[in-house]
Short mmCIF file of C-alpha atoms in Angstrom, two decimals:
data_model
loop_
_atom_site.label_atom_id
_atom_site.label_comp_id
_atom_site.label_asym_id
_atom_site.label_seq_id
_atom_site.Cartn_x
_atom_site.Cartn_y
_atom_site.Cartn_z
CA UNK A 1 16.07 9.47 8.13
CA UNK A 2 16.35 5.75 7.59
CA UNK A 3 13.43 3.81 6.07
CA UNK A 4 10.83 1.46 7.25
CA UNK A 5 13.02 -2.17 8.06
CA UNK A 6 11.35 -5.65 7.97
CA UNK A 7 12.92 -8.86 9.46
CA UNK A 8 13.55 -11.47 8.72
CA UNK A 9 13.26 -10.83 4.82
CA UNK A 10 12.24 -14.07 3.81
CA UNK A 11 10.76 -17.07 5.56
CA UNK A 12 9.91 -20.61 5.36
CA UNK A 13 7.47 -22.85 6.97
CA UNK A 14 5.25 -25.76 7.36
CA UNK A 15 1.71 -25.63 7.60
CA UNK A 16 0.35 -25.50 11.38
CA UNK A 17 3.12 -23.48 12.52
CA UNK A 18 3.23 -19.32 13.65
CA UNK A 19 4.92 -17.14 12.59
CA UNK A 20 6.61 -13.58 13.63
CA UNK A 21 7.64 -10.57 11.58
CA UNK A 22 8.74 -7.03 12.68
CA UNK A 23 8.48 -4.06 11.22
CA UNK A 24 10.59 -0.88 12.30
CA UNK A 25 8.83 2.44 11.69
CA UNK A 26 10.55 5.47 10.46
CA UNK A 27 12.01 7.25 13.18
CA UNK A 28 8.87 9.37 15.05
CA UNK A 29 6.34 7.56 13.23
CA UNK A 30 3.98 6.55 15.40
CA UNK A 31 1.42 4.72 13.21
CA UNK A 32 2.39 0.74 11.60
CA UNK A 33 -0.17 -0.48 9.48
CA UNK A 34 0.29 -4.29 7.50
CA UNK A 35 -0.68 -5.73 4.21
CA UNK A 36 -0.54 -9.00 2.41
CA UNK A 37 -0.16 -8.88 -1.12
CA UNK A 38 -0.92 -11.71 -2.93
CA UNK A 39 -0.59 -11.66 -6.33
CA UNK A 40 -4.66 -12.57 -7.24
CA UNK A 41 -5.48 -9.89 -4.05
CA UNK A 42 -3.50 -7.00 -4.44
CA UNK A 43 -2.59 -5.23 -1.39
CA UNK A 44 -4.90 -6.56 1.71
CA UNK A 45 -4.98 -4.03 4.99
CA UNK A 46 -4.55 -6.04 7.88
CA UNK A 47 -4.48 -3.91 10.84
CA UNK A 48 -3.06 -0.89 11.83
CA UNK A 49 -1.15 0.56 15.55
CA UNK A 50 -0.85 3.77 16.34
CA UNK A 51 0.23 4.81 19.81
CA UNK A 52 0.31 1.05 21.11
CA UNK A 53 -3.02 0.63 20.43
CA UNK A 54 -5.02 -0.88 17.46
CA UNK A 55 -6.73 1.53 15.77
CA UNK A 56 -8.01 0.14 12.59
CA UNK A 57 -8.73 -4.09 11.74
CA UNK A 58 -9.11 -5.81 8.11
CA UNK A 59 -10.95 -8.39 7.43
CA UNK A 60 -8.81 -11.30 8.42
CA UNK A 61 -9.52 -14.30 10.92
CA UNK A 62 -8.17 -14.19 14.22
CA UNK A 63 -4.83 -16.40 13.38
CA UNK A 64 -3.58 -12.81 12.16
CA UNK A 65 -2.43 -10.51 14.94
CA UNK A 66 -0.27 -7.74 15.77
CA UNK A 67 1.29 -5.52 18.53
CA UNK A 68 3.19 -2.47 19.10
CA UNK A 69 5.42 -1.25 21.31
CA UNK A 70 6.03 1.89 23.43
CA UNK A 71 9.39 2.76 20.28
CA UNK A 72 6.71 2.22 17.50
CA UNK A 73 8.18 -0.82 16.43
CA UNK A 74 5.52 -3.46 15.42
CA UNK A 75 5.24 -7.44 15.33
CA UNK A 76 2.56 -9.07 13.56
CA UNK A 77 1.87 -12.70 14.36
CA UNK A 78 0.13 -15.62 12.44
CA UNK A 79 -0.44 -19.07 13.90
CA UNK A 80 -1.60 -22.30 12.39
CA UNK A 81 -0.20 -21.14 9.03
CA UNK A 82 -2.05 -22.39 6.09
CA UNK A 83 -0.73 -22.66 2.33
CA UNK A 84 -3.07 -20.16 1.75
CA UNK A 85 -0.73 -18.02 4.07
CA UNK A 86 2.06 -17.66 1.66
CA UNK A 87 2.71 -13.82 0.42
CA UNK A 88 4.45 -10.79 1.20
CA UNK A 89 3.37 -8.84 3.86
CA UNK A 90 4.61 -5.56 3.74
CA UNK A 91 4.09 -2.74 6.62
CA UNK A 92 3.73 0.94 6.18
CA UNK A 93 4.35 3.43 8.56
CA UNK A 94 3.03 6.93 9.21
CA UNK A 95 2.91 10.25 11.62
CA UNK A 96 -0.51 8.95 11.73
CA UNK A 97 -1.60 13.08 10.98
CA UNK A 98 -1.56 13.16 7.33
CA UNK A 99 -2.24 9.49 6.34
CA UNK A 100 1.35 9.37 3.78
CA UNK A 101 2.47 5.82 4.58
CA UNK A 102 6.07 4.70 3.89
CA UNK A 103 6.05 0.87 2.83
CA UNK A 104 9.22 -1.42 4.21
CA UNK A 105 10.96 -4.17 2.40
CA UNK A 106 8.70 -6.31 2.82
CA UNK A 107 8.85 -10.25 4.36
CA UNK A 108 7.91 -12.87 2.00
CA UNK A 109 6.62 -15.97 4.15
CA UNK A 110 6.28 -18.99 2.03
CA UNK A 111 4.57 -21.56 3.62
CA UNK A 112 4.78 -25.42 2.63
CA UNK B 1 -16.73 0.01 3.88
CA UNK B 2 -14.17 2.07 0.95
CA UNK B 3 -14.39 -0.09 -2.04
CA UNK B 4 -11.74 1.34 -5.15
CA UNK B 5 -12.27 -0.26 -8.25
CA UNK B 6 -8.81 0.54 -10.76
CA UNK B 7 -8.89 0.27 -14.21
CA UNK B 8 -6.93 -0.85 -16.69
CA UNK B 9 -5.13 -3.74 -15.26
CA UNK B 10 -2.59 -3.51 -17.99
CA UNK B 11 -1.59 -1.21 -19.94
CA UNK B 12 1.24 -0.55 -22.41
CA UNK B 13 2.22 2.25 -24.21
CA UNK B 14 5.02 3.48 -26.50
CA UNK B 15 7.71 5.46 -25.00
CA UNK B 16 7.18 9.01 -25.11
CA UNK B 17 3.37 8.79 -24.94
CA UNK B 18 1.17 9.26 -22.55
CA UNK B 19 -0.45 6.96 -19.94
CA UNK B 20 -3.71 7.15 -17.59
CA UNK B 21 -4.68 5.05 -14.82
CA UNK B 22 -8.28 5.63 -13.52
CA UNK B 23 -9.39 4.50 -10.57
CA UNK B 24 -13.03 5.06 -8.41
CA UNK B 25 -13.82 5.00 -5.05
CA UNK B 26 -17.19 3.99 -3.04
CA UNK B 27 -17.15 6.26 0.14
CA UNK B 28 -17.95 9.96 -0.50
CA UNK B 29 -15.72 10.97 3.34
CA UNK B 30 -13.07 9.50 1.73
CA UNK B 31 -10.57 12.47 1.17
CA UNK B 32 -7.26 11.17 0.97
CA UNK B 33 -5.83 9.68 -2.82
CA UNK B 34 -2.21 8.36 -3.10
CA UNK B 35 -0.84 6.85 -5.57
CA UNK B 36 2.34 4.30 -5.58
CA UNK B 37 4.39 2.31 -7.74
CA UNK B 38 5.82 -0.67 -7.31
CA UNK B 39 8.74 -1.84 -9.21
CA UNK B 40 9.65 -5.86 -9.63
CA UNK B 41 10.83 -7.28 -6.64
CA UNK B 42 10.90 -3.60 -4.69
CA UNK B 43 8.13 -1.92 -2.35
CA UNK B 44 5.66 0.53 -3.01
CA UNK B 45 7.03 3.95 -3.26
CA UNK B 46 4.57 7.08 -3.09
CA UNK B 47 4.34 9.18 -6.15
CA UNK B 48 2.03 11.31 -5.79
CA UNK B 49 -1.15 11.81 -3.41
CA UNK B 50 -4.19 14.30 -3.34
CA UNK B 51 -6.48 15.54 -1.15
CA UNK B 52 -10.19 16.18 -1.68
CA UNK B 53 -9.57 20.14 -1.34
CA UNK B 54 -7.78 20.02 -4.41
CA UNK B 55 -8.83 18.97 -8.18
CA UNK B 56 -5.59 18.73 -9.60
CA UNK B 57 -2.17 17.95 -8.67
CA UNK B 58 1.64 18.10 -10.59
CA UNK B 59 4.81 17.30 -10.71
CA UNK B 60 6.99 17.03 -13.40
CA UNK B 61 5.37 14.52 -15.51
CA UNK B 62 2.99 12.99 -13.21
CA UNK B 63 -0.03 14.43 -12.43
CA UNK B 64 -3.31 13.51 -10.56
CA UNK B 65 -6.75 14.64 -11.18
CA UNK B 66 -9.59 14.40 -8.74
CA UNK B 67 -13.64 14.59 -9.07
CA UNK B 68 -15.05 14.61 -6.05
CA UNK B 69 -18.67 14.35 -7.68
CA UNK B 70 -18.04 11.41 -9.35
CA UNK B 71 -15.83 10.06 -7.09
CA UNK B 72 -13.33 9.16 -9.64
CA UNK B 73 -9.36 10.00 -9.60
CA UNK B 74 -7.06 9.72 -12.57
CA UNK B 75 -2.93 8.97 -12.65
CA UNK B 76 -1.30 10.74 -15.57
CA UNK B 77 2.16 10.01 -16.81
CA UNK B 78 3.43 12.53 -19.50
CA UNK B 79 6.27 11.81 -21.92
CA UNK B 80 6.70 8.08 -20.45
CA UNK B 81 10.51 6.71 -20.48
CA UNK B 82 11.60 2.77 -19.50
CA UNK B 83 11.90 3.57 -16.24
CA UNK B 84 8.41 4.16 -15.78
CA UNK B 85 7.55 0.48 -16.53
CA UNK B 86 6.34 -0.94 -13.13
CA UNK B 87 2.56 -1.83 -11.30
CA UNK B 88 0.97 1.18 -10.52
CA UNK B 89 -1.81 1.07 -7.30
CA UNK B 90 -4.05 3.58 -6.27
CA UNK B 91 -5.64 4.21 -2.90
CA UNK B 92 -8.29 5.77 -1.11
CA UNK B 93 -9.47 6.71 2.52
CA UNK B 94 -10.55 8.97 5.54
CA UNK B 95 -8.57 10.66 7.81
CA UNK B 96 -6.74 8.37 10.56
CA UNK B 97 -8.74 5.48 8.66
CA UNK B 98 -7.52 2.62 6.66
CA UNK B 99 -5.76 2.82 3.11
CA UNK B 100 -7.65 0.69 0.63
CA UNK B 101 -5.94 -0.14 -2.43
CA UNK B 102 -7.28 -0.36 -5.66
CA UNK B 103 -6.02 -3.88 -7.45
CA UNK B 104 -2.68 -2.28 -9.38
CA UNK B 105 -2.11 -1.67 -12.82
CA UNK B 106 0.94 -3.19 -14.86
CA UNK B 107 2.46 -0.66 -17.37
CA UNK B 108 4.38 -1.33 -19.49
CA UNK B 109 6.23 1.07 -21.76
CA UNK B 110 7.51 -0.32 -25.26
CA UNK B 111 10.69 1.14 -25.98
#
């Protein structure tokens, strides 16, 4: 099976813009959960999808979203970045039975 | 909500010995423990994981130990080799809940 995917890899951008990433489950995964690592935070949850639907939140302000779509694949969406912002932000996805989560690449969003 | 504290943050040992990563968790439900490791520049991979029906798990030289009581879970890394040099995070949480991470652990193994 192929692995989680993340696109676009890396990013760049100004403060007060938004931002997109998508993540690519493994094939019949239906569960996409996000982090941000930072490297004073560790790994952060964000949110996770399962089924379309949001089944779990962090504790991040509302400039963080994220959506999934009826093939599993996920988009997580940040507006009015801040320098703060800047990190990786990896997702993980699961069957959403058994809780093992398979991390993707990753998408490192530096933000100036 | 699950809080995991990990300890130590660094660690090095020489190659050959042993290592352990501890790491404790708030919420007694919690009954799910992975751990991953995360080499420089690469994603977390899974290692190994646990469950809270079982006290001890193995393979080959990695091995995870649970306590349910104390609500503390151990990473164990027998006959350590180069390649095992990397940051070392574990994790705790419910079923169809949330993974919370502890804050990783960099080991480092001294050839």
């Amino acid at each position: 099976k192929a692995g989680v995917t993340q696109t676009p890899r890396y990013l760049i951008k100004t403060r007060g813009q938004q931002v997109t990433l998508s993540c690519s489950p493994i094939s019949g995964h239906r569960s996409v959960s996000w982090y941000q690592q930072t490297p004073g935070q560790g790994l952060q949850f964000l949110f996770e999808y399962f089924s379309e639907t949001q089944r779990n939140k962090g504790n991040f302000p509302g400039r963080f979203s994220g959506r999934q779509f009826s093939n599993s694949r996920s988009e997580m969406n940040v507006s009015t970045l801040e320098l703060g912002d800047s990190a990786l932000y990896l997702c993980a996805s699961s069957s959403g039975l058994h809780n093992e989560q398979f991390f993707g690449p990753g998408t490192r969003l530096t933000v100036l | 909500g699950e809080n995991v504290e990990q300890h130590p943050s660094t660690l090095s040992v020489q190659e050959g010995d042993s290592a352990v990563i501890k790491c404790t968790y708030s919420d007694s439900a919690s009954n799910y423990f992975p751990w991953y490791k995360q080499e420089l520049g690469k994603r977390p991979q899974l290692i190994i994981d646990i469950r809270s029906n079982v006290g001890e798990k193995k393979d080959q030289r990695i091995a995870v130990t649970l306590n349910k009581t104390a609500k503390h879970f151990s990473l164990h890394i027998t006959e350590t080799q180069p390649e095992d040099s990397a940051v070392y995070f574990c994790a705790a949480s419910m079923r169809n809940e949330k993974l919370t991470f502890g804050t990783g652990t960099r080991l480092t193994i001294i050839p």
